[in-house]
Structure formats: structure tokens, C-alpha cells
PDB file of C-alpha atoms in Angstrom:
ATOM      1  CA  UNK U   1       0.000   0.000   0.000  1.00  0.00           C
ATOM      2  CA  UNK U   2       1.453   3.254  -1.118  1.00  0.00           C
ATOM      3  CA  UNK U   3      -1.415   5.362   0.459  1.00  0.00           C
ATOM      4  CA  UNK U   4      -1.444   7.579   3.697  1.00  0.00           C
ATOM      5  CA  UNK U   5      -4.370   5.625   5.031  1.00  0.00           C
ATOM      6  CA  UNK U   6      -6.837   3.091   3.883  1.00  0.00           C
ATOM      7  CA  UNK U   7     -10.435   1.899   4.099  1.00  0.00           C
ATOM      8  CA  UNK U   8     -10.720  -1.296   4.381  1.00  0.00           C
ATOM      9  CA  UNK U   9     -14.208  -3.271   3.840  1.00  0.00           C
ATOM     10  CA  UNK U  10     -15.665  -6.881   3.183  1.00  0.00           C
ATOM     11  CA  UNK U  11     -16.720  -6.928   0.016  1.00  0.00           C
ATOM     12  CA  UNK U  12     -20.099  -6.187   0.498  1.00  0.00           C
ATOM     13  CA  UNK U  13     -19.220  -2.404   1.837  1.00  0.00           C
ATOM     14  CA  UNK U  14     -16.721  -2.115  -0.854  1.00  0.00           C
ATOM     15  CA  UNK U  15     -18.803   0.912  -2.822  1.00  0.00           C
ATOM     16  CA  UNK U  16     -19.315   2.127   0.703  1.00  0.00           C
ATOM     17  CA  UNK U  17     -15.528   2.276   1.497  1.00  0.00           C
ATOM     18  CA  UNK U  18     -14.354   3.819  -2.433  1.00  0.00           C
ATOM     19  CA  UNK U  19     -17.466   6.601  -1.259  1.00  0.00           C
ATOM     20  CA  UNK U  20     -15.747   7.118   2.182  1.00  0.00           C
ATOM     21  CA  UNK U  21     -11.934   7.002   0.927  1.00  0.00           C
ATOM     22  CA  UNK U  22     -12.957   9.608  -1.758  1.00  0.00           C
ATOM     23  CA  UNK U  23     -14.199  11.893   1.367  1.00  0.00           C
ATOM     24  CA  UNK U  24     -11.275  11.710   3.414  1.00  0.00           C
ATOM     25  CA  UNK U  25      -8.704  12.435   0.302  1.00  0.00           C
ATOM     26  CA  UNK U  26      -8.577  16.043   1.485  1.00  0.00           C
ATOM     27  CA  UNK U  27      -8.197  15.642   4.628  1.00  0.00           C
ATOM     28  CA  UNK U  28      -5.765  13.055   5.150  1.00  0.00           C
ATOM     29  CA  UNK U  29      -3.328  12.902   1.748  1.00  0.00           C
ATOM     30  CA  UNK U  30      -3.310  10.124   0.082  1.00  0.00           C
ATOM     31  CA  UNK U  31      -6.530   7.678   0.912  1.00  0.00           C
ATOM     32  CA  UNK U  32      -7.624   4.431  -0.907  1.00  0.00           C
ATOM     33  CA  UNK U  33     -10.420   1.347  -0.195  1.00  0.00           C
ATOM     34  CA  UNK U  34      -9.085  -2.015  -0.101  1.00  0.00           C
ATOM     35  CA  UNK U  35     -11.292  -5.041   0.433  1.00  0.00           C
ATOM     36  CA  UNK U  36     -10.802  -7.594   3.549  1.00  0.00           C
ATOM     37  CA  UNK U  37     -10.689 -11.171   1.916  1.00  0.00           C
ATOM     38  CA  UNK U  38     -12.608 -13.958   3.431  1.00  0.00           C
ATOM     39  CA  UNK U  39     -12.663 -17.311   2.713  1.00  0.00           C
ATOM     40  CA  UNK U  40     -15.108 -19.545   4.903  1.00  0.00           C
ATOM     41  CA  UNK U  41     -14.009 -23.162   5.192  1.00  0.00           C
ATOM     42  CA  UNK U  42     -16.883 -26.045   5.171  1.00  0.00           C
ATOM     43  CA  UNK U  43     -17.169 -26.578   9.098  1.00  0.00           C
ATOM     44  CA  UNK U  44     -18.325 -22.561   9.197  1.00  0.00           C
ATOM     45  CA  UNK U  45     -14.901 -21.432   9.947  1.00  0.00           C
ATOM     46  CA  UNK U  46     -13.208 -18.480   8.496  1.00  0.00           C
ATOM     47  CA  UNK U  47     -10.225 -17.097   7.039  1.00  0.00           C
ATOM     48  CA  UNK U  48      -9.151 -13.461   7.176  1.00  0.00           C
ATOM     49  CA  UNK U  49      -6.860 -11.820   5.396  1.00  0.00           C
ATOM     50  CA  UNK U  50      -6.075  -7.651   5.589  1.00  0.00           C
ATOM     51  CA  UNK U  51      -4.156  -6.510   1.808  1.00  0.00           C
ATOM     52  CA  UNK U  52      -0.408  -6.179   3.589  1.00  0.00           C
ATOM     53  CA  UNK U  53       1.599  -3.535   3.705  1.00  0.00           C
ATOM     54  CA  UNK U  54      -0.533  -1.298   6.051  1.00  0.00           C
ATOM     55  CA  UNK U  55      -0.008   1.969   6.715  1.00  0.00           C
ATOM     56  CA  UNK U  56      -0.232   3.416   9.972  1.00  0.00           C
ATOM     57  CA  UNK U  57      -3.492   4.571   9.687  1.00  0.00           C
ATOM     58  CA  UNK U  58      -6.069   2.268   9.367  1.00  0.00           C
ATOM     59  CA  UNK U  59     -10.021   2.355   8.877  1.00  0.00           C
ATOM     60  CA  UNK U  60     -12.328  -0.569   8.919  1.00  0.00           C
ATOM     61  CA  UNK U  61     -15.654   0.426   7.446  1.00  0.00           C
ATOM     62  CA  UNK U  62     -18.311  -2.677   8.609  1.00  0.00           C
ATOM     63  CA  UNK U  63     -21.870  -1.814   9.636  1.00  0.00           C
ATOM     64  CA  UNK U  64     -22.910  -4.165  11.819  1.00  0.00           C
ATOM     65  CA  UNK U  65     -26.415  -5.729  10.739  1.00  0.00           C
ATOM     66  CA  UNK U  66     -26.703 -10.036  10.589  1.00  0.00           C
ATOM     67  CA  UNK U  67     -23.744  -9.227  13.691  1.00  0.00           C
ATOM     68  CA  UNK U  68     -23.883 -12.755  14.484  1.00  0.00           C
ATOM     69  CA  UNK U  69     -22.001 -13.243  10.790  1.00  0.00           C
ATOM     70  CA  UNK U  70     -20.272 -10.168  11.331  1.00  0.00           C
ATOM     71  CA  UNK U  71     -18.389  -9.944  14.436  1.00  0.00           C
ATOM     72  CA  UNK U  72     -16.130 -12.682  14.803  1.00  0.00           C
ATOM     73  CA  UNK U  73     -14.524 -11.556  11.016  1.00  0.00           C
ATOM     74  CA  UNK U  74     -14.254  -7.822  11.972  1.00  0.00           C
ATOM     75  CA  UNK U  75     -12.225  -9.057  15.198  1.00  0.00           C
ATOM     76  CA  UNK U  76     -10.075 -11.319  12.904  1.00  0.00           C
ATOM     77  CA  UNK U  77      -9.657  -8.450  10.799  1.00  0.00           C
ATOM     78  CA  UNK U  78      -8.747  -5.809  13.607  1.00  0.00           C
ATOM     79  CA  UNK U  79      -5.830  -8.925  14.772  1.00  0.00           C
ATOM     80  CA  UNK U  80      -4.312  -9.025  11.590  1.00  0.00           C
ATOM     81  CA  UNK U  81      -4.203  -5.298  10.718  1.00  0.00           C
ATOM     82  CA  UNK U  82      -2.754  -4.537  14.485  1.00  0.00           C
ATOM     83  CA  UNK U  83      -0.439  -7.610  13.557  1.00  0.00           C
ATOM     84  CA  UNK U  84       0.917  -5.779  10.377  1.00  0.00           C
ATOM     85  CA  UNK U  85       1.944  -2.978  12.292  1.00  0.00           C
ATOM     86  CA  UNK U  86      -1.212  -1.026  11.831  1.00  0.00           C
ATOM     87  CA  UNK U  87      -0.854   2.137  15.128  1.00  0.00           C
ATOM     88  CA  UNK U  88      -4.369   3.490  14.836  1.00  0.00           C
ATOM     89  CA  UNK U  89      -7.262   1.692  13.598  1.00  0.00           C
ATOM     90  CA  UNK U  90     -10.645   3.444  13.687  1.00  0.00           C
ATOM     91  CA  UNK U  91     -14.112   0.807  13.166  1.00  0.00           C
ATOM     92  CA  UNK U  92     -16.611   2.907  10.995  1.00  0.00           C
ATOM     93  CA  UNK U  93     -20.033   0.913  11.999  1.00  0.00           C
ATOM     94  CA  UNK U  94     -22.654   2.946  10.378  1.00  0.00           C
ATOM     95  CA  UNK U  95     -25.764   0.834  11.755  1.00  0.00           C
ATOM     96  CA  UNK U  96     -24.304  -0.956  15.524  1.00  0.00           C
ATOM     97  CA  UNK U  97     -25.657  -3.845  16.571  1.00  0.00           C
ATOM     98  CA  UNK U  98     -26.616  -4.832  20.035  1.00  0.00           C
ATOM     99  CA  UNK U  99     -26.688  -1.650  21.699  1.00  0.00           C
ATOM    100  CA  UNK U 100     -30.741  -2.239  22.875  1.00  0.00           C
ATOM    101  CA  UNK U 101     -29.855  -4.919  25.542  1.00  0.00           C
ATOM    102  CA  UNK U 102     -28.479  -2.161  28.246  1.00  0.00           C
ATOM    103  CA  UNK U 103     -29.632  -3.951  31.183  1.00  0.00           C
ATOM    104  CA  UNK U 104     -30.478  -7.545  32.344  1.00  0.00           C
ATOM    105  CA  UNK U 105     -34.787  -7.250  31.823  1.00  0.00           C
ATOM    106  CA  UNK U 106     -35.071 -10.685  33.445  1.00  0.00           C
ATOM    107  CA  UNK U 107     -32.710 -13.036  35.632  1.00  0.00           C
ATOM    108  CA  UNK U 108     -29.254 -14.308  33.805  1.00  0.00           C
ATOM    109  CA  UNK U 109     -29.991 -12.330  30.610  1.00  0.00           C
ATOM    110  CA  UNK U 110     -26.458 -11.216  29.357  1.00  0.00           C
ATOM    111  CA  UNK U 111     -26.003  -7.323  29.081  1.00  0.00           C
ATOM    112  CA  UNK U 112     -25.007  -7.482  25.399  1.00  0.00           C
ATOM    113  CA  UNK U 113     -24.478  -4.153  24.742  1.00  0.00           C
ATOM    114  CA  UNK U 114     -21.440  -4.036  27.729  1.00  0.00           C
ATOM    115  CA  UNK U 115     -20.247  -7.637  26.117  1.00  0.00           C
ATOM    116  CA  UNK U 116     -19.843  -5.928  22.805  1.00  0.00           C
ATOM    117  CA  UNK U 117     -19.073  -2.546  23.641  1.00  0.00           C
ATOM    118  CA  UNK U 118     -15.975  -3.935  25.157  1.00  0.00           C
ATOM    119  CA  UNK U 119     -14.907  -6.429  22.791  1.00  0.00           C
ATOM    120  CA  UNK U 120     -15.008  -2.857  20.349  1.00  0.00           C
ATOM    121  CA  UNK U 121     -13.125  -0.742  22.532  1.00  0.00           C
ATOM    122  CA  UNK U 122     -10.478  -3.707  22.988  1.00  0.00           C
ATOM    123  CA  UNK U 123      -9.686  -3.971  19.054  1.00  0.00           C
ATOM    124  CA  UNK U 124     -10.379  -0.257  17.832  1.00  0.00           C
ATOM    125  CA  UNK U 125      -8.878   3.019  19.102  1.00  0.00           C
ATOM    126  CA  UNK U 126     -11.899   5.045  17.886  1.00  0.00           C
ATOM    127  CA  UNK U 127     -15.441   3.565  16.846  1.00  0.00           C
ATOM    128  CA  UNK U 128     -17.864   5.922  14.794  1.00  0.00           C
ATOM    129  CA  UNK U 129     -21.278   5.227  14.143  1.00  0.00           C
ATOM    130  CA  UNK U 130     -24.624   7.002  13.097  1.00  0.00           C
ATOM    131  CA  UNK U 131     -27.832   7.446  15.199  1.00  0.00           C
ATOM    132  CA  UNK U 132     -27.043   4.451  17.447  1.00  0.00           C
ATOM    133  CA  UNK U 133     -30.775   2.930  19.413  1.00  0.00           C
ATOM    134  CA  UNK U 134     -29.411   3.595  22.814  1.00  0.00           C
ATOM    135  CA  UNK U 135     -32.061   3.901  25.768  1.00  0.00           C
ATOM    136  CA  UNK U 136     -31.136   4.045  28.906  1.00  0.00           C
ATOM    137  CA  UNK U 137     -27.381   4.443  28.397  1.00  0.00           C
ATOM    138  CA  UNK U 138     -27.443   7.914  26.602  1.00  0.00           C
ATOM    139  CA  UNK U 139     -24.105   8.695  25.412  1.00  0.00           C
ATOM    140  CA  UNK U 140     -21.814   6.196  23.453  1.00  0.00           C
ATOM    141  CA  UNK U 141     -18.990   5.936  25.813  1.00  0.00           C
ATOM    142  CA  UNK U 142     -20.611   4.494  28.335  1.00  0.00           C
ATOM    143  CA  UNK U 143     -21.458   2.050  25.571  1.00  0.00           C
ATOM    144  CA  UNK U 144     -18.223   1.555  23.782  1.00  0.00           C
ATOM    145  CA  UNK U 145     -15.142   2.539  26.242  1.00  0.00           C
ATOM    146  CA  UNK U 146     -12.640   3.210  23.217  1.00  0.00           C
ATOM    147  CA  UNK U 147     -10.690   6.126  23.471  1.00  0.00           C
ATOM    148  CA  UNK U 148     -12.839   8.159  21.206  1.00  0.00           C
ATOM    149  CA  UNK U 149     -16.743   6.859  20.272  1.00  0.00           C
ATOM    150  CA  UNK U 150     -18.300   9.001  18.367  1.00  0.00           C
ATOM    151  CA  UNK U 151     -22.057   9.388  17.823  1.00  0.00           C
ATOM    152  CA  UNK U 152     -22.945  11.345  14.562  1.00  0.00           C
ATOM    153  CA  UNK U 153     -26.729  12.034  13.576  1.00  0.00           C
ATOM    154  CA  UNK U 154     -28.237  11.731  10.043  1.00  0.00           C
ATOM    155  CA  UNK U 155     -30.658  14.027  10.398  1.00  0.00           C
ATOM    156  CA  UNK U 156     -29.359  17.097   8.487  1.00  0.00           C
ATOM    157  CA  UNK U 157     -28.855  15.216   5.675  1.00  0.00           C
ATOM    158  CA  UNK U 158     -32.232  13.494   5.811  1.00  0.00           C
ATOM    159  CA  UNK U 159     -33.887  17.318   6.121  1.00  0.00           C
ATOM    160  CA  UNK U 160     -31.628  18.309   3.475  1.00  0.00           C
ATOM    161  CA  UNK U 161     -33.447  15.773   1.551  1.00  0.00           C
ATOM    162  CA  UNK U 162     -36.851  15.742   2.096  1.00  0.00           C
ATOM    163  CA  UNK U 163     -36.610  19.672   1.493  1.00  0.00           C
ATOM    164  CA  UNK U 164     -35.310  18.593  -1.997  1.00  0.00           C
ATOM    165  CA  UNK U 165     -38.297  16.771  -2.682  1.00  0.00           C
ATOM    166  CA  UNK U 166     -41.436  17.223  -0.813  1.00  0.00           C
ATOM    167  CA  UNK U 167     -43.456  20.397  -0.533  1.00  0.00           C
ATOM    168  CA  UNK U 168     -44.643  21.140   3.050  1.00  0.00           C
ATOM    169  CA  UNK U 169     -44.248  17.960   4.538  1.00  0.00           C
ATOM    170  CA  UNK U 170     -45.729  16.834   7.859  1.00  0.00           C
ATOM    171  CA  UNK U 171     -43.142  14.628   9.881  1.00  0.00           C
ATOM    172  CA  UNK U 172     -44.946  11.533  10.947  1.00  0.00           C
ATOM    173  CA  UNK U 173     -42.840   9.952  13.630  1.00  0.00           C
ATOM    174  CA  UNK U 174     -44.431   5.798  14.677  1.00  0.00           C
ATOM    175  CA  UNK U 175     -44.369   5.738  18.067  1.00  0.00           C
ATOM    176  CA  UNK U 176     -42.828   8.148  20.984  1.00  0.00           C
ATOM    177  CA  UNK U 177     -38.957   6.930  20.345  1.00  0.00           C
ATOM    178  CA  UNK U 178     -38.655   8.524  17.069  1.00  0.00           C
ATOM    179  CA  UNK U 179     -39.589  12.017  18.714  1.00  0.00           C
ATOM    180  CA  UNK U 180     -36.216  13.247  18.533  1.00  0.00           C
ATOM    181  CA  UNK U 181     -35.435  12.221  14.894  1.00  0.00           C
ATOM    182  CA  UNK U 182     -38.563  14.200  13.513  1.00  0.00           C
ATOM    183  CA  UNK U 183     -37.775  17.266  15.898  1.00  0.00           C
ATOM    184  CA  UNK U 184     -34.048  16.972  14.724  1.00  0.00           C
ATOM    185  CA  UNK U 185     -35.025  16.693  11.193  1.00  0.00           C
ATOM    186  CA  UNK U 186     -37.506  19.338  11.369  1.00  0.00           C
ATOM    187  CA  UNK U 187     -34.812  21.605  13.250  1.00  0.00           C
ATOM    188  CA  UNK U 188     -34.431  25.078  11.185  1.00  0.00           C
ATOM    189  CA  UNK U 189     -36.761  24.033   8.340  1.00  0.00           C
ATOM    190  CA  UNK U 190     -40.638  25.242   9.959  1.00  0.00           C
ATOM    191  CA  UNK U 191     -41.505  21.386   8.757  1.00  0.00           C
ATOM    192  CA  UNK U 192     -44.596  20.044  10.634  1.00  0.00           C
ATOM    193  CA  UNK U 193     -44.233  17.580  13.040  1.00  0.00           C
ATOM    194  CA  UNK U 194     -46.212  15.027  14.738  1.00  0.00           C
ATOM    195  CA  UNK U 195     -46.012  12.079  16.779  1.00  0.00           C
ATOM    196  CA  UNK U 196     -48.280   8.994  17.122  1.00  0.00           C
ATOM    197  CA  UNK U 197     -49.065   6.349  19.834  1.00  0.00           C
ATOM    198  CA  UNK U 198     -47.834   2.891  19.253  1.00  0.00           C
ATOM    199  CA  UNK U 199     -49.742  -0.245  20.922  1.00  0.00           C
ATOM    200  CA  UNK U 200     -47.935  -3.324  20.676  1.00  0.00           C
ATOM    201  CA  UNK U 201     -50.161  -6.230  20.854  1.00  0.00           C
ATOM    202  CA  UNK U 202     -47.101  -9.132  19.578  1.00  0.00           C
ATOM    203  CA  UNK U 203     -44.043  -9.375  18.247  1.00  0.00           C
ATOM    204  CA  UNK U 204     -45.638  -8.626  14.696  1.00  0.00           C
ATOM    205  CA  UNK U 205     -48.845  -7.112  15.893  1.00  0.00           C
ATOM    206  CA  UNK U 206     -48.872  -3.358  15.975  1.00  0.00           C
ATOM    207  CA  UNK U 207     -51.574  -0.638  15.995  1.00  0.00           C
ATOM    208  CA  UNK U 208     -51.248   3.059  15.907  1.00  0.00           C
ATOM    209  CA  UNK U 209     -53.258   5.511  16.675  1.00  0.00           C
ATOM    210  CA  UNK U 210     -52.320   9.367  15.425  1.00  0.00           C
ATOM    211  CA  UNK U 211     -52.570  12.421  16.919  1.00  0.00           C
ATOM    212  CA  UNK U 212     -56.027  14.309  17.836  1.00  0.00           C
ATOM    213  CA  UNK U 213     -54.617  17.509  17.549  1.00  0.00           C
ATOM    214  CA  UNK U 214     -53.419  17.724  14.018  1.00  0.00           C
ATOM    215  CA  UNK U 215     -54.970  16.576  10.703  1.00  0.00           C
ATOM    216  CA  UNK U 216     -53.312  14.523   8.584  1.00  0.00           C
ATOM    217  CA  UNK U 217     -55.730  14.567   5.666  1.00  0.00           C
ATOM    218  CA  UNK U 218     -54.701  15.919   2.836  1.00  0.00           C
ATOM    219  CA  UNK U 219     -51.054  16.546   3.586  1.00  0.00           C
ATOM    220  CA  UNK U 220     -47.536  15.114   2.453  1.00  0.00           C
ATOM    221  CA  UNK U 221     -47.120  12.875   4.931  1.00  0.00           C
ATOM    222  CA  UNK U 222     -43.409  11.414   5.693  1.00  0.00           C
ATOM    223  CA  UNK U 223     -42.642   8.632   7.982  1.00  0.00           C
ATOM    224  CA  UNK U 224     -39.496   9.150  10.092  1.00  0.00           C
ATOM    225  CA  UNK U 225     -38.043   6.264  12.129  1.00  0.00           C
ATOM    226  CA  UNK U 226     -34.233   5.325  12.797  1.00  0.00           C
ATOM    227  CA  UNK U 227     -34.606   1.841  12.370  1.00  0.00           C
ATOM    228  CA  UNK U 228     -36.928  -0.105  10.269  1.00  0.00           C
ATOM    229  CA  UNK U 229     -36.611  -4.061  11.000  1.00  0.00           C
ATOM    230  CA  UNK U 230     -39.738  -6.139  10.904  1.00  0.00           C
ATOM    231  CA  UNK U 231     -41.410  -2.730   9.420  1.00  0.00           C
ATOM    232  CA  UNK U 232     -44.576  -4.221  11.260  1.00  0.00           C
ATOM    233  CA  UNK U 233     -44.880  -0.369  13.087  1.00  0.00           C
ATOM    234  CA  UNK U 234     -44.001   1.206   9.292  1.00  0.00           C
ATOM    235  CA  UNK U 235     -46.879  -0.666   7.444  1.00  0.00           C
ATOM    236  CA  UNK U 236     -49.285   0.313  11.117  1.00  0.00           C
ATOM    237  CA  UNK U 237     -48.388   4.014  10.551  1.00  0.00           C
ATOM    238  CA  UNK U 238     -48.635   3.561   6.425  1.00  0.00           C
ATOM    239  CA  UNK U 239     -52.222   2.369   6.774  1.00  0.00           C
ATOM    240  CA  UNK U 240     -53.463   4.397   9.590  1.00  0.00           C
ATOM    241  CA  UNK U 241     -52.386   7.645   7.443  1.00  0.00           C
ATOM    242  CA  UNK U 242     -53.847   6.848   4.462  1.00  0.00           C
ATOM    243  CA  UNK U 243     -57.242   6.002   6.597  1.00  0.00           C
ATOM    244  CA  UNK U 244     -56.928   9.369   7.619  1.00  0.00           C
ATOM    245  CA  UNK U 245     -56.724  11.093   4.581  1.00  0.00           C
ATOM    246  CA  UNK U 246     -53.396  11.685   3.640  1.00  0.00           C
ATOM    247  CA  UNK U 247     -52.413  12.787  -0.408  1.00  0.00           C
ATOM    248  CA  UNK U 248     -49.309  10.847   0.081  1.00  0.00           C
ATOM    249  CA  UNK U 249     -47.217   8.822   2.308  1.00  0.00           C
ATOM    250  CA  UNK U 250     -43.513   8.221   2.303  1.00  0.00           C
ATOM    251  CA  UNK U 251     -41.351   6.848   4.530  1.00  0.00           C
ATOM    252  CA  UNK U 252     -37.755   7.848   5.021  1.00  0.00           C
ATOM    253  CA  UNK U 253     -35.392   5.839   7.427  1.00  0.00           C
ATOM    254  CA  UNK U 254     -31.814   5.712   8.861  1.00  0.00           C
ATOM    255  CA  UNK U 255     -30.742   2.202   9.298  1.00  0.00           C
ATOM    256  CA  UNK U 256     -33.257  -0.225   6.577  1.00  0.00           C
ATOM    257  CA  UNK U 257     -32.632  -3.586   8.293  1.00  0.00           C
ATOM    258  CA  UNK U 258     -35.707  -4.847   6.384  1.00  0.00           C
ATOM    259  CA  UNK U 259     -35.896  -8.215   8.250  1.00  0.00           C
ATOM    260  CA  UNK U 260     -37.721 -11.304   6.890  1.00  0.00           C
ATOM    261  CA  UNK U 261     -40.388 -10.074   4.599  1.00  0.00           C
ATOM    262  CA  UNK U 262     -39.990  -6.523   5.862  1.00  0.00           C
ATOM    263  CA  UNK U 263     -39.363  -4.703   2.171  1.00  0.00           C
ATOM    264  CA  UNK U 264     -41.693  -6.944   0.027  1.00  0.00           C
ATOM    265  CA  UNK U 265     -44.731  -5.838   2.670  1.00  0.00           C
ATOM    266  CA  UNK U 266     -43.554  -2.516   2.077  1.00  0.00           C
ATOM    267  CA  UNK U 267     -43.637  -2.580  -1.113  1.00  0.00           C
ATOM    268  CA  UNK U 268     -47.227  -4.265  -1.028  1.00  0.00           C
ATOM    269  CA  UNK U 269     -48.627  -1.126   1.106  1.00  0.00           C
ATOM    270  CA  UNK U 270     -47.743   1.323  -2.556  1.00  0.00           C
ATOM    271  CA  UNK U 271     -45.930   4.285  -0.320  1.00  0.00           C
ATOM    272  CA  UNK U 272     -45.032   6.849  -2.773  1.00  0.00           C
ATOM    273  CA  UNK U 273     -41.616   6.754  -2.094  1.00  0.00           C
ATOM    274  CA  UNK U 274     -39.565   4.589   0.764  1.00  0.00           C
ATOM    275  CA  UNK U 275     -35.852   6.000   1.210  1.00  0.00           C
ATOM    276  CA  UNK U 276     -32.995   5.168   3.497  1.00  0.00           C
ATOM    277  CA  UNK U 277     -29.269   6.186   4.063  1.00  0.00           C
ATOM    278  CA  UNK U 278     -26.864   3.986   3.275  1.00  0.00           C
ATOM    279  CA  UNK U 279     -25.861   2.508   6.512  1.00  0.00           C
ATOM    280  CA  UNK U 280     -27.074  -0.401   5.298  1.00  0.00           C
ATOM    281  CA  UNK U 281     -26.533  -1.668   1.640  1.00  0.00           C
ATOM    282  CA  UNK U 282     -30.460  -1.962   0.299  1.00  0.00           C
ATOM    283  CA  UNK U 283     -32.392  -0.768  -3.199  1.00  0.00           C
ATOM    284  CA  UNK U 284     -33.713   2.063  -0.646  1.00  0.00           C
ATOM    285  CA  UNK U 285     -30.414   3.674  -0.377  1.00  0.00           C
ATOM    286  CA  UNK U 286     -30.906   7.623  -1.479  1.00  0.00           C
ATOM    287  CA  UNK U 287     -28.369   9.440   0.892  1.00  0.00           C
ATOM    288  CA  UNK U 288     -24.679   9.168   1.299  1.00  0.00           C
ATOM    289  CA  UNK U 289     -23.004   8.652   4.593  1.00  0.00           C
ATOM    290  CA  UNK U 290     -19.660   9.392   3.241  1.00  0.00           C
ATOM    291  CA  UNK U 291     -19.057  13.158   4.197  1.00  0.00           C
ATOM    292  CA  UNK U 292     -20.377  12.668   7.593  1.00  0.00           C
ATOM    293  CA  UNK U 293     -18.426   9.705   8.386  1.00  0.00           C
ATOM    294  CA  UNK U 294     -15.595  10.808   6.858  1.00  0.00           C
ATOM    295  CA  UNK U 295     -16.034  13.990   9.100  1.00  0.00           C
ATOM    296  CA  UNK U 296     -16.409  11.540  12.328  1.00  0.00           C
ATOM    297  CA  UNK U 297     -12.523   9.542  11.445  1.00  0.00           C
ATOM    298  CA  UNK U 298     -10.929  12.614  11.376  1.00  0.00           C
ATOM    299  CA  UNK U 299     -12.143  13.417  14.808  1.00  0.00           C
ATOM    300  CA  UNK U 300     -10.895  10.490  15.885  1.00  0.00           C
ATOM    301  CA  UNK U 301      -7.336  11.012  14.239  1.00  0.00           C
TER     302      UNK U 301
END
């Protein structure tokens, strides 16, 4: 390697890491992508390989959906770069996994988030992410005990782009959690905002109810939420909008996890428009992380 630092990714990230190596050029001289190499052996074993030489420098861009597949490769990877002489090595994690489980909810449940969190903190000297799901722990570090964690919001770039294409939108947010996405999104802009009530009756059961004190019909409705998974609270929201009225519903979303049969049900429900970020690879993928996270390693430089 000839450059001043590099991205590496698993294959799957590698547009993700050319988008992200592009950003930092400016910054930090001479930056390329370079691709982790895996080979998985028939007993479900892997081999890791990091492109040798390293330079000092080193960023591993892996967002961390499907972390069960994930996380023992990133470690591997982390080993090998450290064992190539590698002095700084930053973990760019757009989506994080396993940050929900904060506390033990019923006897001998594991506290995943610590388990994780620390198994980060030991590989990486600086983990950046993007609107991590973090309840009653409210600040990464307590979360991730690396030397620098770093929190960034993709809000300003959602607003950015729902101002490019929706005229007086109302900001629908699901349930009371995503309060603080449509309020940041809405920040500076006069957008509308409102919030409805979720009622979870089972794991795929989900009714809400909106607002009494503002009218949806009629209006430009977007759906905000940070995470869509089984997008059973998306497809409540979706239907109880267009019940009420609404000219048209879209849906815009940080981290599109889309598990199961998540995106063909969304699909089936004819939103006008469903787009994401591109935390996570997916066909949803409108906005660009690059700049942000780009801005987010050189803080941890």
C-alpha cells in the first residue's frame, strides 16, 4: 500500500468504502479502499486476510447488521491489521448492533451491549457510528469505552433531503422513540411535526393511533423512524395515514434492516416513495453517509 491511510471493507461495503476514501482524500493525503478477503471453510470457519503492507493509519468500514455473521470476522480483521503494524485503527459501523440490551430485563440475561461494547473498545482506538438505538445508556462511551466513540446524527442530511423533494411535509414519527429524529429533522426548516401512539399487541402485531390535535388529511405525509426491522410499526403508521386522509405517504429511514419479509410488505402497502441512508446496503439507499463519516474519522485522528 502506497497510500497515507486506507479503508478497508468486506466486500459487500466495498462501494461504501471507495465513497468514504474519496471523502477523506482532502483531509488526510493520500486515501484508498481495499477489500478484507474472506474465505469460509466447510465446518463454518473463516479465514481473514487484511491486503499487507498497512499503513499506519487504518479504517475498517463494517456496519454491523446479521452481527452474528459479522463480528467474529471484523475481530479477525482488527488482529491481523494490528499484527501488520497497523498504530491506529478506527471501526466505521454505520448501523451498531446490540446496543438495545443495556440492562439484564429478566434473571441471567447477558447485558449485550457491555459484552460488545468492550470487545469494540479492545480492538479499535476510535469507533464511529450514526444514530445508534441507545435507551437508557445515553451517550456512546458508556457504551463503547474506546478512546474516542463518536455518535454522529443523520438528520441534516435526511432534512436536506426531504426539502429537496417534498413540498410542506408533515413529519410523521411511529411511536414516541422517534420524537427526537422528527424534531431533529424538522430543526431550522418550519416542517410540521407530529407524533403517534404505538400499541404493541405481539411481536408482529402493531396498531397506531395518530394524533387528535393535528390533521393529517390531505397533507404530504413522511414517515421518520431510525430503524426499520420487521417494518410491522411502518406498514401500522402507512395504513393508519392513508385512513386518515393523507395525499401521500412516504417513509424515510436511517438504518433499513428490512428483516424477513420486511421490504416486500412494504412494497405491497404502494408508499409513494420509501428512502434510506446507506448505513445499510439496500435498493432504498438515497443518501450518502460518506461526508459525515468521513467527518467523524478525522475526529478520531
Amino acid at each position: 500500500m502506497t497510500s497515507d491511510m486506507v479503508v478497508l471493507s468486506f466486500p459487500d461495503a466495498a462501494g461504501q468504502a471507495s465513497m468514504l476514501a474519496a471523502a477523506l482524500l482532502s483531509e488526510q493525503g493520500r486515501v484508498s479502499a481495499a477489500e478484507i478477503t474472506v474465505h469460509r471453510f466447510p465446518d463454518g470457519e473463516s479465514r481473514v486476510a487484511v491486503p499487507v503492507p498497512l499503513p499506519d493509519h487504518v479504517v475498517i468500514l463494517c456496519s454491523l447488521n446479521q452481527p452474528n455473521e459479522k463480528l467474529i470476522e471484523l475481530l479477525l480483521a482488527a488482529s491481523a491489521a494490528r499484527a501488520n503494524g497497523v498504530k491506529r485503527l478506527i471501526l466505521v459501523a454505520p448501523y451498531l448492533c446490540y446496543m438495545r440490551q443495556d440492562t439484564a430485563f429478566h434473571p441471567g440475561e447477558a447485558i449485550s451491549q457491555q459484552v460488545i461494547g468492550q470487545l469494540l473498545a479492545d480492538a479499535f482506538d476510535g469507533v464511529v457510528t450514526v444514530d445508534p438505538h441507545l435507551h437508557r445508556v445515553h451517550q456512546l462511551k458508556q457504551a463503547i469505552p474506546a478512546s474516542k466513540a463518536l455518535a454522529l446524527s443523520a438528520t441534516v442530511l435526511m432534512g436536506d433531503f426531504i426539502a429537496s423533494r417534498v413540498e410542506q411535509p408533515l413529519l410523521l414519527g411511529p411511536d414516541e422513540e422517534s420524537q427526537q429524529w422528527v424534531d431533529a429533522i424538522a430543526a431550522g426548516r418550519g416542517f410540521d411535526v407530529a407524533v403517534a401512539e404505538k400499541q404493541r399487541l405481539g411481536d408482529s402485531d402493531v396498531q397506531i393511533h395518530l394524533p387528535a390535535d393535528i390533521s393529517v388529511a390531505g397533507r404530504h405525509i413522511v414517515l421518520v423512524d431510525d430503524v426499520a426491522s420487521t417494518g410491522r410499526t411502518l406498514l401500522a403508521a402507512v395504513e393508519a395515514a392513508k385512513a386518515a386522509g393523507a395525499a401521500s405517504v412516504s417513509a424515510i429511514i436511517t438504518h433499513a434492516l428490512f428483516a424477513g419479509d420486511a421490504w416486500p410488505r412494504l412494497q405491497a402497502a404502494e408508499l409513494d416513495a420509501i428512502w434510506s441512508t446507506d448505513s445499510i446496503v439496500h435498493s432504498s439507499n438515497v443518501i450518502s453517509l460518506a461526508p459525515l463519516l468521513a467527518n467523524g474519522v478525522n475526529s478520531c485522528l
